[in-house]
Amino acid sequence: MDSTFKMKVRQCLAPLFFACFGVLGCIQAVTLEVKEGNSTCIKAELSALLFITYTTSNSTRNVSTSLPNSTSVDAASSSCGADGRPPWLVAVFGSGHALGLSFSTNGSFYSVTNLTLQYNLSDAKLFPDSNRSGVVTVVSASVGIWALINTTYRCMSPTTIRAGGAAVTFSAMRLEAYMPGNDLSAAESVCVADQTTTAAPPTSASTTITSTTGVPAPTPPGTPETGTFSVKNSSGTVCLLAKMGLQLNVSYVSQSQNKTVQELFNVNPNLTVSSGSCGGTTATLALTQQATTLNFTFSVNSTTTKYHLSGINLFANWSDMSDPFSASNTSLYYLQSTLGHSYMCNTEQTLLVVPALSINTFRLQVQPFGVTANQFAAAEECQLDQDQMLIPIIVGAALAVLVLIVLIAYLIGRKRSHAGYQTI
């Protein structure tokens, strides 16, 4: 094959190779900083892959894109938290698109309270044939990113956050808000996914979750056992059904160490008693294991005929606690599904309750309303499960196209080679 033809083949193959690497997670990283004068208050080093669903005149399409190298901080919208406003990191990219993170703190922890994604459907390159135009804004209040103050949040593992008809998957993330200096702190708060996998090799500064007060990391107890829990109404009929593995991530003051520690605690279904109540618009599930009581509250939105997990309360009085631990949040919006269906999420997900408490769920299926014959109704799967099914399909399709292009290039090359040996 002549050099011109080889160059054309390379030009055809290059975009496909980059697409394959993008799907597999080799997405370019960006560095973003929010400054106030010469001081940096928020800094993030991360990769982000965006999945967005939009409609055309006759179909629904899905598009994925990553934050480009040209992504920059919108100084007008970003803030260090002056004048009573929460700290905001707003990154802008492309033709009118933006990704924002807002933060809050209680003095010991900081967390991402909201993720906001704005995408411009008028961008015909990203949304071809869209039957709508203008900017769409979606918000997620269930982010699950938090860390000890004066430490860097680190999570190399992919973390997907759902917001409306879109999802954002972060990876290779290092982030800090309320920064004491202009660079990320050497001490790190490592996400649970990195603690239980080999997503990134440990370094001397990240083998434990430490801060300037020397808070040690919890020792991961392994994946919790899956248990089945139920609640019965006054007539003895099962009205709420749940199947899941639960892991509590609790920060409390240790009596023996006289400082705040973090501990992972697996709920053992064989030692747990379930109770609760069922109503028309509210249902509760209470799980009690020795000195630990965990309550879930589910609520119905009558206008949308959907339900969700709206509240979590934990009371624990463990032997090393200086005082009993209590945490509650009644404004949550997790595990949403439609009445008449169960909610299912086999993938591990983290439910942030308050900065001192988060819950990791495994192989979860729950139905708080409309249980019949002691069985789950048809399940609506979480976005995390759908994404895990979608990625192998995309990779397989991309590789199939790659093989086809190589085969066509080979056949064309052979034809040209034979043409060069014609009889004179």
XYZ file of C-alpha atoms in Angstrom:
424
model
C 0.000 0.000 0.000
C 1.295 3.497 -0.808
C 1.970 6.058 1.920
C -1.089 8.156 1.013
C -3.420 5.187 1.441
C -1.798 4.231 4.772
C -2.295 7.765 6.003
C -5.997 7.650 5.084
C -6.402 4.336 6.931
C -4.781 5.828 10.039
C -7.101 8.823 9.833
C -10.110 6.497 9.696
C -8.923 4.306 12.579
C -7.745 7.025 14.953
C -11.206 8.307 16.015
C -12.397 4.764 16.673
C -9.375 3.980 18.819
C -10.010 7.131 20.849
C -13.715 6.217 21.163
C -12.784 2.774 22.481
C -10.376 4.278 25.015
C -13.032 6.805 26.070
C -15.575 4.065 26.742
C -13.017 2.075 28.699
C -12.357 4.982 31.018
C -9.231 6.594 29.527
C -10.915 10.009 29.569
C -8.829 13.152 29.701
C -8.525 14.850 33.068
C -9.115 18.540 33.749
C -7.921 20.761 36.598
C -10.315 23.406 37.940
C -9.708 26.066 40.602
C -11.937 28.646 42.271
C -9.981 31.613 43.598
C -10.675 34.615 45.783
C -7.908 37.076 45.111
C -4.668 35.104 45.253
C -6.131 32.349 47.441
C -7.591 29.072 46.158
C -10.687 27.843 48.021
C -11.796 24.947 45.753
C -9.630 22.767 43.553
C -10.585 19.694 41.531
C -8.614 17.308 39.347
C -11.008 14.907 37.660
C -12.316 13.174 34.576
C -16.036 13.275 33.822
C -18.126 11.391 31.272
C -21.620 12.765 30.634
C -24.536 10.608 29.448
C -27.550 12.610 28.242
C -30.897 11.463 26.847
C -32.734 13.760 24.431
C -35.585 13.496 21.936
C -35.850 13.982 18.208
C -39.026 14.277 16.163
C -39.482 10.498 16.060
C -37.141 8.880 18.593
C -35.164 9.128 21.815
C -31.389 9.253 21.584
C -28.502 8.942 23.998
C -25.275 10.918 23.687
C -22.064 10.734 25.697
C -19.295 13.303 25.918
C -16.408 14.011 28.270
C -15.173 17.283 29.707
C -12.709 18.629 27.108
C -9.284 20.131 27.796
C -10.796 23.535 27.092
C -13.105 23.280 30.145
C -12.688 26.354 32.334
C -14.050 27.801 35.575
C -16.839 30.369 35.235
C -15.547 33.072 37.574
C -18.882 34.923 37.585
C -20.877 31.902 38.785
C -18.244 30.247 40.981
C -17.802 31.382 44.573
C -15.713 30.779 47.663
C -18.807 31.252 49.828
C -18.774 34.961 50.587
C -21.901 36.935 51.545
C -23.629 33.876 52.973
C -23.624 32.003 49.665
C -22.419 28.380 49.582
C -19.116 27.678 47.813
C -19.677 26.871 44.137
C -17.458 25.369 41.442
C -18.963 25.956 37.991
C -17.136 24.562 34.949
C -18.164 25.675 31.452
C -17.397 23.872 28.202
C -18.525 23.558 24.596
C -21.435 25.590 23.252
C -23.231 26.741 26.376
C -22.773 23.670 28.626
C -21.894 23.803 32.354
C -21.272 21.457 35.285
C -21.570 22.801 38.836
C -20.836 21.488 42.337
C -21.975 23.239 45.521
C -20.434 22.547 48.938
C -21.298 22.761 52.615
C -19.495 22.011 55.888
C -20.242 21.430 59.571
C -16.699 22.288 60.652
C -15.518 18.663 60.731
C -16.588 17.501 57.274
C -17.315 19.073 53.926
C -19.541 17.582 51.246
C -20.955 18.177 47.770
C -24.568 19.120 48.446
C -25.732 19.510 44.846
C -24.590 18.631 41.344
C -26.023 20.831 38.586
C -25.694 20.042 34.879
C -26.702 22.492 32.145
C -26.691 21.328 28.537
C -27.641 23.330 25.469
C -29.911 21.426 23.082
C -29.216 24.104 20.445
C -25.739 22.586 20.058
C -26.459 20.643 16.843
C -23.039 18.984 16.899
C -23.714 17.311 20.254
C -27.502 16.943 19.871
C -28.206 16.395 16.165
C -31.887 16.471 15.129
C -33.055 17.538 18.604
C -36.694 18.631 18.533
C -36.034 21.094 21.346
C -33.648 24.005 21.755
C -32.272 26.085 24.572
C -30.587 25.225 27.854
C -31.833 22.363 30.070
C -30.849 22.341 33.767
C -30.948 19.180 35.886
C -29.987 18.900 39.553
C -29.038 15.996 41.815
C -29.085 16.357 45.594
C -27.885 12.752 46.072
C -24.174 13.076 45.355
C -22.410 11.120 48.105
C -19.076 12.997 47.948
C -17.741 14.066 51.356
C -14.445 14.240 53.245
C -12.862 15.356 56.469
C -12.045 19.057 56.554
C -8.428 19.876 55.541
C -8.156 16.636 53.552
C -8.392 15.912 49.836
C -11.284 13.736 48.681
C -9.823 11.016 46.466
C -11.758 8.513 44.345
C -10.056 6.827 41.408
C -12.998 4.448 40.910
C -15.864 5.490 38.593
C -18.713 7.195 40.487
C -22.000 7.795 38.646
C -24.451 10.504 39.730
C -27.912 10.617 38.141
C -29.634 13.942 37.484
C -32.913 14.025 35.558
C -32.395 12.582 32.080
C -28.624 12.689 32.438
C -25.829 10.990 34.354
C -22.302 12.115 35.206
C -19.575 9.523 35.824
C -16.537 10.894 37.645
C -13.232 9.045 37.772
C -9.643 9.787 38.822
C -11.077 12.464 41.117
C -9.095 14.522 43.621
C -11.038 17.414 45.106
C -10.966 19.759 48.075
C -13.153 22.638 49.281
C -12.544 25.043 52.186
C -8.840 24.708 51.424
C -6.283 25.868 54.041
C -3.696 26.535 51.293
C -3.414 26.978 47.549
C -2.786 23.308 46.779
C -4.583 20.065 47.582
C -3.865 18.750 51.075
C -1.450 15.831 51.339
C -3.813 14.016 53.720
C -6.627 12.254 51.861
C -10.127 11.005 52.565
C -10.462 7.959 50.304
C -13.861 6.888 48.986
C -15.240 3.493 49.980
C -14.889 2.120 46.424
C -11.135 2.744 46.482
C -10.793 1.211 49.948
C -12.372 -2.078 48.848
C -10.840 -2.353 45.355
C -7.455 -1.979 43.741
C -8.548 0.961 41.602
C -5.388 2.912 42.441
C -2.079 1.969 44.057
C -1.814 3.377 47.596
C 0.665 6.099 48.450
C 2.138 7.055 51.769
C -0.413 9.869 52.044
C -3.460 7.841 51.054
C -3.190 4.441 52.741
C -5.422 5.764 55.527
C -7.967 8.505 55.840
C -6.052 11.037 57.877
C -6.301 14.687 58.713
C -4.348 17.138 60.795
C -6.005 15.542 63.817
C -4.832 12.057 62.796
C -8.204 10.384 62.147
C -7.526 6.768 61.069
C -9.342 5.030 58.247
C -11.906 2.335 58.969
C -10.854 -1.217 58.238
C -13.133 -2.489 55.448
C -15.039 -5.516 56.813
C -15.804 -6.908 53.351
C -19.068 -7.071 51.454
C -22.087 -7.411 53.760
C -24.369 -10.431 53.625
C -27.655 -9.986 51.763
C -30.763 -10.230 53.907
C -34.502 -10.214 53.243
C -36.646 -7.966 55.445
C -40.406 -7.463 55.538
C -43.137 -5.526 57.297
C -46.668 -6.809 57.869
C -49.864 -4.826 58.283
C -52.510 -5.341 60.984
C -54.045 -8.275 59.087
C -50.702 -10.114 58.911
C -50.128 -9.482 55.186
C -46.683 -8.450 53.995
C -46.917 -4.811 52.861
C -43.217 -3.907 52.548
C -40.454 -6.103 51.174
C -36.711 -5.432 51.033
C -33.698 -7.500 50.020
C -30.253 -5.946 50.416
C -26.807 -5.898 51.975
C -26.143 -2.860 54.178
C -22.892 -1.287 55.335
C -22.821 1.723 57.672
C -20.000 4.266 57.452
C -20.071 6.161 60.752
C -17.817 8.883 62.182
C -17.954 9.229 65.983
C -15.827 10.215 68.970
C -13.933 7.194 70.292
C -13.817 6.867 74.059
C -10.563 4.876 74.057
C -8.747 7.103 71.540
C -10.351 10.403 72.591
C -10.727 11.558 68.966
C -13.042 11.183 65.988
C -12.763 7.897 64.118
C -14.528 6.352 61.138
C -15.818 2.805 61.208
C -17.512 0.519 58.712
C -20.207 -1.701 60.193
C -21.927 -4.493 58.258
C -25.553 -5.164 59.137
C -25.854 -8.894 59.833
C -29.321 -10.035 58.661
C -29.164 -13.138 60.875
C -28.956 -10.920 63.979
C -31.390 -8.242 62.783
C -35.073 -7.865 63.636
C -37.259 -5.958 61.183
C -40.405 -3.981 61.983
C -42.211 -0.946 60.640
C -45.497 0.319 59.294
C -47.352 0.721 55.999
C -49.637 3.539 54.949
C -51.152 4.971 51.808
C -48.427 7.570 51.258
C -45.771 6.666 53.853
C -44.065 3.414 54.838
C -41.259 2.717 57.318
C -38.762 -0.098 57.774
C -36.918 -0.365 61.103
C -33.917 -2.689 61.460
C -32.605 -3.430 64.953
C -29.348 -5.261 65.686
C -28.218 -5.214 69.319
C -27.384 -1.543 70.103
C -28.100 -0.319 66.577
C -31.442 0.838 65.134
C -31.708 1.909 61.492
C -34.967 3.399 60.166
C -35.934 3.960 56.504
C -38.925 6.122 55.522
C -40.487 5.920 52.062
C -42.899 8.495 50.651
C -45.281 8.651 47.686
C -45.610 11.602 45.316
C -49.315 11.414 44.464
C -48.999 13.682 41.408
C -46.354 11.509 39.709
C -47.381 8.089 41.144
C -43.764 7.543 42.157
C -42.215 6.733 45.515
C -38.742 7.299 46.939
C -36.647 6.897 50.070
C -37.237 10.199 51.857
C -35.723 9.673 55.298
C -33.035 7.727 57.160
C -32.431 7.686 60.916
C -29.670 5.844 62.779
C -29.236 5.375 66.506
C -26.163 3.478 67.724
C -24.610 2.968 71.145
C -21.440 0.995 70.491
C -19.010 0.095 73.256
C -16.265 2.546 72.228
C -18.547 5.546 71.670
C -18.071 8.386 74.139
C -21.770 9.217 73.639
C -24.607 7.465 71.787
C -24.611 8.309 68.084
C -27.733 9.707 66.417
C -28.150 10.999 62.868
C -31.248 11.812 60.824
C -32.188 13.285 57.461
C -35.811 13.531 56.339
C -35.282 15.370 53.029
C -33.602 12.631 50.999
C -34.493 11.596 47.467
C -33.043 8.131 46.850
C -34.337 4.851 45.339
C -37.098 6.357 43.201
C -39.488 4.025 41.394
C -43.074 3.846 40.150
C -45.974 2.554 42.247
C -46.710 -1.052 41.340
C -43.007 -1.749 40.728
C -40.029 -2.570 42.899
C -36.729 -0.687 42.826
C -33.596 -2.719 42.051
C -29.902 -1.815 42.134
C -27.384 -4.663 42.236
C -24.463 -2.254 41.863
C -23.013 -0.853 45.073
C -24.259 2.670 45.754
C -23.633 5.128 48.566
C -26.463 6.998 50.287
C -25.132 10.092 52.048
C -27.321 10.874 55.065
C -25.258 13.480 56.908
C -21.490 14.136 56.795
C -20.980 11.738 59.722
C -23.100 8.940 58.231
C -23.395 7.264 54.853
C -24.840 3.875 53.931
C -23.475 1.556 51.253
C -26.084 -0.727 49.679
C -25.404 -3.977 47.803
C -27.719 -6.142 45.661
C -30.686 -4.016 46.687
C -34.330 -4.599 45.813
C -37.126 -2.881 47.714
C -40.882 -2.383 47.383
C -42.494 -0.313 50.154
C -45.982 -0.143 48.576
C -48.323 -2.545 46.779
C -46.687 -5.877 47.649
C -48.830 -8.844 46.587
C -48.400 -12.549 47.401
C -45.208 -11.833 49.394
C -43.306 -11.213 46.152
C -41.599 -8.286 44.457
C -43.365 -6.732 41.486
C -41.519 -6.122 38.209
C -38.359 -4.170 38.936
C -37.242 -0.778 37.675
C -33.440 -0.907 37.552
C -31.208 1.901 38.735
C -29.111 3.879 36.262
C -25.895 2.328 37.642
C -27.063 -1.154 36.584
C -28.163 0.129 33.175
C -24.796 1.843 32.614
C -22.899 -1.343 33.478
C -24.952 -3.239 30.874
C -24.540 -0.488 28.276
C -20.752 -0.145 28.409
C -19.920 -3.737 27.228
C -22.415 -3.307 24.357
C -20.768 -0.050 23.263
C -17.291 -1.556 23.531
C -18.344 -4.655 21.558
C -19.942 -2.567 18.827
C -16.894 -0.308 18.590
C -14.532 -3.279 18.322
C -16.749 -4.891 15.653
C -16.614 -1.707 13.566
C -12.850 -1.560 14.094
C -12.409 -5.120 12.809
C -14.599 -4.332 9.791
C -12.548 -1.230 8.911
C -9.274 -3.156 9.200
C -10.663 -5.934 6.994
C -11.817 -3.444 4.331
C -8.445 -1.687 4.447
C -6.670 -5.033 4.011
C -8.801 -6.034 1.016
C -8.287 -2.655 -0.679
C -4.551 -2.927 -0.027
C -4.367 -6.392 -1.594
C -6.269 -5.200 -4.631
C -3.851 -2.309 -5.150
C -0.845 -4.583 -4.656
C -2.072 -7.027 -7.318
C -2.695 -4.153 -9.707
C 1.030 -3.209 -9.465
C 2.163 -6.586 -10.965
C 0.361 -6.423 -14.294
C 2.120 -7.933 -17.344
C 3.902 -5.369 -19.570
